[in-house]
Amino acid sequence: MDAWQDLIALVKARLEAASPSERGVFAAGVAERLMGWHEALSEDEQAAFTLGLRPLLNSVWEGVLGDPEVYTAVNRGLAEYMLSDYCHNDRMVGPEDAYEPAAAATLNAAYAYLFGCTDFAVWASRRAIDDQHLEYLAGAGLEEGDFLDTDKALIDELKRQLRDLDLIAARSTELRHALSGLPILTSDRLHVELRTPLTRRG
């Protein structure tokens, strides 16, 4: 199954079958990879709004991996966004900062953590196949003048997301209880077993 349409449908089906906690971890992983990519851009390419979402993403990670104390911080972060000029549905008039891939994925990861809905995790997934990010993935390791194969980058990204879902599913029993809180040692172990590999680029 190498057709990107089939892979997108499979990712969505896997997310629909996952628990709310698993969706939150998946969305956080996608957002972290995009945030890491954005943070590695040159200073003149970085967006202040995106960088300002780093604390929110860190809180989401703590929440999806078992610390219920951060729920209020995530809720407050999203409320501040929704009350700002950045939250709108008219790209012709309002600022586009929240449409940047890393920013949008982070916001969707926060929604996925709070509400557990499939759509938010799917939307986070789709931000990783944004044209700008695919060009980055396609260009990794290429010499100047080499051909950018964004179709291959798209398929590779979707296959990576399916592998991430396999990794998360293997810890589904523990994650089902993550939103209500996990023992500190369990949470620490999940940070190593999940956050580290899920956010590794490449």
XYZ file of C-alpha atoms in Angstrom:
202
model
C 0.000 0.000 0.000
C 2.043 2.912 -1.319
C -0.656 5.213 -2.673
C -0.701 8.305 -0.492
C -4.499 8.451 -0.560
C -4.670 4.959 0.930
C -2.106 5.847 3.566
C -4.002 8.984 4.601
C -7.186 6.931 4.924
C -5.361 4.301 6.976
C -3.921 6.887 9.372
C -7.398 8.314 9.871
C -8.911 4.859 10.451
C -6.211 4.038 13.006
C -6.876 7.296 14.836
C -10.620 6.609 14.860
C -9.948 3.219 16.455
C -7.481 4.615 19.026
C -8.372 5.775 22.517
C -8.537 9.521 23.270
C -5.270 9.242 25.214
C -3.508 7.554 22.301
C -4.731 10.287 19.950
C -3.328 12.931 22.280
C 0.102 11.292 22.336
C 0.107 10.927 18.551
C -0.848 14.573 17.993
C 1.797 15.726 20.472
C 4.429 13.699 18.609
C 3.534 15.252 15.260
C 3.472 18.742 16.775
C 6.845 18.216 18.447
C 8.512 17.165 15.209
C 7.093 20.195 13.434
C 8.056 22.491 16.293
C 11.604 21.122 16.270
C 11.809 21.742 12.537
C 10.547 25.306 12.994
C 12.941 26.001 15.876
C 15.828 24.887 13.652
C 14.995 27.467 10.968
C 17.119 30.566 10.674
C 16.018 33.397 12.948
C 14.530 35.433 10.110
C 12.353 32.450 9.060
C 10.980 31.745 12.539
C 7.587 33.038 13.625
C 7.192 34.604 17.066
C 3.670 33.202 17.409
C 4.862 29.649 16.737
C 7.792 29.904 19.135
C 5.439 31.317 21.760
C 3.489 28.043 21.701
C 6.444 26.011 23.000
C 5.254 26.172 26.670
C 1.789 25.013 25.592
C 3.264 22.036 23.734
C 5.423 21.125 26.731
C 2.298 21.159 28.911
C 0.460 18.960 26.416
C 3.271 16.417 26.644
C 3.064 16.338 30.408
C -0.694 15.870 30.211
C -0.818 13.103 27.628
C 1.871 11.192 29.506
C 0.129 11.206 32.847
C 0.247 14.551 34.689
C -3.336 15.832 35.158
C -2.066 18.981 36.897
C -1.321 20.620 33.541
C -4.950 20.476 32.340
C -5.571 24.032 33.547
C -2.433 25.350 31.846
C -3.425 23.800 28.512
C -6.986 25.041 28.860
C -5.723 28.559 29.620
C -3.311 28.500 26.693
C -6.064 27.599 24.251
C -8.416 30.171 25.767
C -5.806 32.892 25.266
C -5.447 31.830 21.652
C -9.216 31.768 21.039
C -9.599 35.259 22.479
C -6.761 36.640 20.359
C -6.728 38.104 16.863
C -4.953 34.954 15.680
C -8.135 32.893 16.057
C -10.311 33.569 13.016
C -11.647 31.887 9.888
C -10.866 34.579 7.356
C -7.361 34.193 5.959
C -7.966 37.161 3.676
C -8.234 39.553 6.618
C -6.786 38.152 9.851
C -3.174 37.194 10.626
C -2.077 33.818 9.263
C 0.289 32.941 12.111
C -1.879 30.118 13.455
C -1.893 28.442 10.025
C 1.865 27.860 10.132
C 2.332 24.026 10.303
C 4.040 23.801 13.711
C 1.644 26.308 15.279
C -1.450 24.617 13.850
C -0.241 21.162 14.895
C 0.468 22.383 18.427
C -2.989 23.911 18.762
C -4.582 20.715 17.444
C -2.510 18.626 19.856
C -3.790 20.771 22.728
C -7.379 20.289 21.554
C -6.760 16.543 21.160
C -5.498 16.382 24.754
C -8.452 18.305 26.168
C -11.233 16.701 24.136
C -9.855 13.455 22.697
C -11.689 13.893 19.375
C -10.420 12.069 16.311
C -10.591 15.188 14.136
C -7.981 17.116 16.117
C -5.474 14.266 15.846
C -6.213 13.926 12.123
C -5.704 17.656 11.617
C -2.367 17.463 13.444
C -1.400 14.617 11.109
C -2.290 16.716 8.066
C -0.049 19.577 9.183
C 2.960 17.266 8.788
C 2.107 16.847 5.105
C 1.943 20.582 4.484
C 3.865 21.578 1.338
C 6.424 23.584 3.300
C 7.267 20.669 5.596
C 7.338 18.132 2.750
C 9.879 20.283 0.939
C 12.031 20.204 4.067
C 11.715 16.408 4.339
C 12.432 15.925 0.640
C 15.500 18.160 0.822
C 17.085 16.520 3.864
C 20.518 15.223 2.909
C 20.315 16.308 -0.747
C 23.096 18.100 -2.553
C 22.414 21.424 -4.271
C 20.654 20.832 -7.570
C 19.274 17.408 -6.605
C 15.619 16.710 -7.372
C 13.140 17.302 -4.532
C 10.841 14.274 -4.490
C 7.933 15.580 -2.407
C 5.748 12.607 -3.395
C 8.229 10.244 -1.746
C 8.459 12.566 1.265
C 4.662 12.478 1.575
C 4.533 8.679 1.537
C 7.479 8.399 3.942
C 5.819 10.803 6.391
C 2.545 8.862 6.360
C 4.356 5.544 6.838
C 6.229 7.124 9.732
C 2.903 8.162 11.284
C 1.659 4.573 11.019
C 4.803 3.332 12.758
C 4.240 5.932 15.462
C 0.699 4.651 15.938
C 2.061 1.105 16.322
C 4.477 2.318 19.001
C 1.684 4.108 20.861
C -0.736 1.180 20.555
C 1.798 -1.104 22.233
C 1.329 0.986 25.393
C -2.426 1.428 25.082
C -3.210 -0.191 28.439
C -1.178 2.365 30.382
C -2.235 5.286 28.220
C -5.938 4.656 28.809
C -5.422 5.965 32.333
C -3.061 8.818 31.453
C -5.640 11.613 31.510
C -6.621 10.820 35.097
C -2.977 10.545 36.152
C -0.182 7.991 36.146
C 2.457 7.128 38.763
C 5.529 9.323 38.349
C 7.774 6.369 37.500
C 5.359 5.216 34.790
C 5.119 8.726 33.369
C 8.909 9.074 33.353
C 9.266 5.747 31.547
C 6.694 6.740 28.921
C 8.613 9.946 28.260
C 11.594 7.777 27.327
C 9.650 5.074 25.490
C 7.295 7.404 23.626
C 8.245 11.069 23.591
C 11.857 10.463 22.564
C 11.210 8.215 19.540
C 8.011 10.019 18.482
C 9.788 13.347 18.228
C 12.965 12.112 16.573
C 13.212 13.569 13.107
C 14.161 11.288 10.246
